[in-house]
Coordinates of C-alpha atoms in Angstrom, one line a residue:
X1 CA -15.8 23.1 4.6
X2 CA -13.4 24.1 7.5
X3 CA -13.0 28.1 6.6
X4 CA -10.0 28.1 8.9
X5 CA -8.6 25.6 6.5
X6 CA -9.5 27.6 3.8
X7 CA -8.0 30.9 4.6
X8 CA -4.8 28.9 6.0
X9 CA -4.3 27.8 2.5
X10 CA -5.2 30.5 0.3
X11 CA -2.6 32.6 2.8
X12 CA 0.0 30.4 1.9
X13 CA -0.1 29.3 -2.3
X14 CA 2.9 31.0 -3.5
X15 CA 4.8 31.3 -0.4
X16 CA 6.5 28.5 -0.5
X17 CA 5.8 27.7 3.1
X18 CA 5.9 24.2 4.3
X19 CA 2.8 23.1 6.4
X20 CA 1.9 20.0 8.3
X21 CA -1.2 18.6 7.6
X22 CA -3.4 15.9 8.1
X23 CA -5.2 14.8 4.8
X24 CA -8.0 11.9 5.4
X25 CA -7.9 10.5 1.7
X26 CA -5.5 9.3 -0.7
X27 CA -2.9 6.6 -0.7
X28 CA -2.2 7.3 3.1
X29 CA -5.3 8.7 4.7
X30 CA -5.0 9.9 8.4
X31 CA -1.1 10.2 8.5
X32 CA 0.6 13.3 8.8
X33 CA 2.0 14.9 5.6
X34 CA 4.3 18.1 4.9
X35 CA 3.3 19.9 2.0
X36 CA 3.5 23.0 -0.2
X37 CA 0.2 24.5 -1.4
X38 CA 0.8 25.7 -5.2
X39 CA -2.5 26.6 -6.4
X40 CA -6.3 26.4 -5.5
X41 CA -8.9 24.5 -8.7
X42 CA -12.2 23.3 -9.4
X43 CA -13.6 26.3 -8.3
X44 CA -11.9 26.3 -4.9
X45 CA -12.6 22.6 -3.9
X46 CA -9.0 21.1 -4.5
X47 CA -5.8 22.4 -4.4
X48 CA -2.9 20.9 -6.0
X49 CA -0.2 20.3 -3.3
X50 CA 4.3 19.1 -3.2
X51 CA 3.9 16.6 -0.5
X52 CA 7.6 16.2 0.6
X53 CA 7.6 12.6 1.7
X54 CA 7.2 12.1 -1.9
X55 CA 9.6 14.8 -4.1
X56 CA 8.7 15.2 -7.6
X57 CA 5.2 14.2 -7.1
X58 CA 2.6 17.1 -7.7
X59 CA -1.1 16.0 -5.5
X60 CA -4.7 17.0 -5.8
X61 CA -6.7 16.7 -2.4
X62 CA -9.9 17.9 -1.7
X63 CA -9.8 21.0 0.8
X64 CA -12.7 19.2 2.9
X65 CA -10.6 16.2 3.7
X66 CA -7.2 18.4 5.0
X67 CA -7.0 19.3 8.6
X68 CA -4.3 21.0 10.7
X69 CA -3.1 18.0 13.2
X70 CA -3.8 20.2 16.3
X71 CA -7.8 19.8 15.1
X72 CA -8.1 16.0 15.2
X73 CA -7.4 13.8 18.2
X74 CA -6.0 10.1 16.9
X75 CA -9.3 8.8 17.7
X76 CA -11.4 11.1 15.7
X77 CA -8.8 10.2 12.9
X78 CA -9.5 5.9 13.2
X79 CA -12.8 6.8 12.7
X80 CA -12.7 8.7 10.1
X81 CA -10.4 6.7 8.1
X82 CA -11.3 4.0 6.1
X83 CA -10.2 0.4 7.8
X84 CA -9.6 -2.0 5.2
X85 CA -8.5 -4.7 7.9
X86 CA -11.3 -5.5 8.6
X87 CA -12.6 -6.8 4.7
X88 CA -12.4 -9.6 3.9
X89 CA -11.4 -10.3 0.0
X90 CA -12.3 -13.8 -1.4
X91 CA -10.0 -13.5 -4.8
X92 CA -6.3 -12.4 -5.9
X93 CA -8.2 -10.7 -8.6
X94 CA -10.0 -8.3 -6.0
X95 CA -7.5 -7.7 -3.6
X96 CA -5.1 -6.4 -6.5
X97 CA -7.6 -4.0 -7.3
X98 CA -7.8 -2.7 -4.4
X99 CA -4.3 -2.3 -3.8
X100 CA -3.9 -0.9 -7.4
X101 CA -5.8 1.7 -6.3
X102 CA -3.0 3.2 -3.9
X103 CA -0.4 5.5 -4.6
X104 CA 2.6 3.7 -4.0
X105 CA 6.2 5.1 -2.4
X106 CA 8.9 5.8 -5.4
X107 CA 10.5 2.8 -4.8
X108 CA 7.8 0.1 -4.9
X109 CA 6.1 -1.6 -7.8
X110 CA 3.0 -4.0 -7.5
X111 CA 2.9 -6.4 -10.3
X112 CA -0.2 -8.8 -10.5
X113 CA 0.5 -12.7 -12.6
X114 CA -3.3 -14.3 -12.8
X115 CA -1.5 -17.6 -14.8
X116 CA 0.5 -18.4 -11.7
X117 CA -1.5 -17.3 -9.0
X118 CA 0.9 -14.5 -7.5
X119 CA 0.5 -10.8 -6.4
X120 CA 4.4 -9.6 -6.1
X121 CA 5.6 -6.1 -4.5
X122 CA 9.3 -5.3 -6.2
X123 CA 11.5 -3.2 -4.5
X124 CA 13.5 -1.1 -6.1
X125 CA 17.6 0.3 -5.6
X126 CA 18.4 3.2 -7.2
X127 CA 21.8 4.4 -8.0
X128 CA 23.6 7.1 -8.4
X129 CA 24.0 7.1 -11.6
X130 CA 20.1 6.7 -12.2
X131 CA 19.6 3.1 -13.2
X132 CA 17.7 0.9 -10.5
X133 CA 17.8 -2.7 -9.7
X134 CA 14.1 -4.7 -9.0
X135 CA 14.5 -7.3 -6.4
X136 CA 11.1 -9.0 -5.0
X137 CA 10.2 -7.4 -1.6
X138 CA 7.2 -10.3 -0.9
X139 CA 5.3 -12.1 -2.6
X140 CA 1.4 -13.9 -2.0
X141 CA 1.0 -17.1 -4.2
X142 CA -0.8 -20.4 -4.6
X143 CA 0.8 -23.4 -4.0
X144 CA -1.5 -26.4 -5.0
X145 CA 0.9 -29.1 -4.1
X146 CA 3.7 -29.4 -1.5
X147 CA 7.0 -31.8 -2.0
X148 CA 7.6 -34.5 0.9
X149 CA 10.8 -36.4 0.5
X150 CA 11.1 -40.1 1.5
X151 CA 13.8 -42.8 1.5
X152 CA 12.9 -45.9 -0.1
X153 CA 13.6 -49.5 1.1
X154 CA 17.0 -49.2 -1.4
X155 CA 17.9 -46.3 0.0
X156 CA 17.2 -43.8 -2.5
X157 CA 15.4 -40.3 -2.0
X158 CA 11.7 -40.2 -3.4
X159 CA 10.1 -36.7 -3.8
X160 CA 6.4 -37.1 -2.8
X161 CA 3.8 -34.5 -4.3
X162 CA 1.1 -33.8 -2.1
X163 CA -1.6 -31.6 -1.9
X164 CA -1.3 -28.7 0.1
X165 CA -2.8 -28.2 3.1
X166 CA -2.0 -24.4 3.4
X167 CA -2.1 -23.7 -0.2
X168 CA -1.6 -19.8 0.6
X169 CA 1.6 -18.4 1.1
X170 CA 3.8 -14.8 1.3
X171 CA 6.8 -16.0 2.5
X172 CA 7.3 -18.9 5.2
X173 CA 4.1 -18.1 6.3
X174 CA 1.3 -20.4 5.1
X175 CA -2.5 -20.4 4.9
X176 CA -5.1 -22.6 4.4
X177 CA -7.5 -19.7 3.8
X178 CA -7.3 -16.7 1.5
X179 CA -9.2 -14.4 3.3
X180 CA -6.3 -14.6 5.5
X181 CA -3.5 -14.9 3.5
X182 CA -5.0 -11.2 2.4
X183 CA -5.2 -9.7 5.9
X184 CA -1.8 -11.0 6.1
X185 CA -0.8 -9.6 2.4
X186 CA -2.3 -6.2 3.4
X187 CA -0.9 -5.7 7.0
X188 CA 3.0 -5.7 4.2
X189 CA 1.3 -3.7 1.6
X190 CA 0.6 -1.0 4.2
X191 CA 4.0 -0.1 4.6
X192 CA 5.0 -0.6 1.0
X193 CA 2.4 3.0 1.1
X194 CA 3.5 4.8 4.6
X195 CA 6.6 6.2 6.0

């Protein structure tokens, strides 16, 4: 553990003092964060924290994952942080847990439907008056089938089901892969968790 760290934050729990930091976990690992210490726990190896990006929201991080920005260069930080961009996720069912696992922004919901093959993100409006509206933000689904149309010899339209050969979707984009389709899925996500 960093002592520096340490002393920097015992110095300022009760102050009030806002501090940039650098915390390498959590919902947003490796991005800068302003933040209020309130009080050290677990004997000294946590402190509970106001991060500011995200009022109303009291924080736990461990004291050996915070750094002062000036300490870390943005390479040390890539290396340090977990890249899930690189894994690859062969079911809906897995890449929702994974994602459940993250802390979203105030405004986000993510909202998992096994029956129909969907993994939705909901944005939400909030007004003044407190009540919110939930409007989908995106959306990755199956799509077995695809409609065709055709005209016939008498002239009428004929819808043609066919099977899909980019059954993966979020959006207009299509995939004929999932692996894919959850790269794709997780490069939206990512900002659904980051300012």
């Amino acid at each position: 553990m960093n002592d520096s760290i340490k002393h920097l934050i015992e110095e300022s729990i009760g102050t009030g003092e806002v501090l940039e930091i650098i915390y390498l976990g959590g919902s947003r690992p490796g991005v800068k964060r302003r933040v209020v210490f309130q009080k050290l726990e677990d004997n000294g190896d946590k402190v509970r924290v106001v991060d500011l990006n995200e009022p109303g929201v009291a924080k736990v991080f461990f004291i050996n994952k915070i750094f002062r920005p000036e300490d870390l260069t943005e390479e040390e930080i890539s290396r340090l942080v977990p890249d899930y961009s690189t894994k690859d996720f062969n079911t809906l069912q897995e890449l929702y847990d994974e994602c459940s696992q993250k802390v979203l922004l105030r405004e986000f919901e993510l909202e998992f439907v096994p029956e129909s093959q969907k993994l939705n993100i909901y944005k939400y409006r909030f007004f003044k008056n407190g009540n919110k509206r939930r409007k989908l933000h995106f959306s990755l689904y199956f799509q077995e089938f695809v409609t065709d149309y055709s005209i016939s010899e008498s002239g009428e339209l004929i819808d043609i089901q066919k099977p899909a050969q980019r059954p993966w979707a979020i959006g207009n984009k299509r995939f004929s892969r999932f692996p894919k389709a959850a790269k794709e899925f997780l490069k939206l996500f990512k900002e659904c968790i980051q300012k």
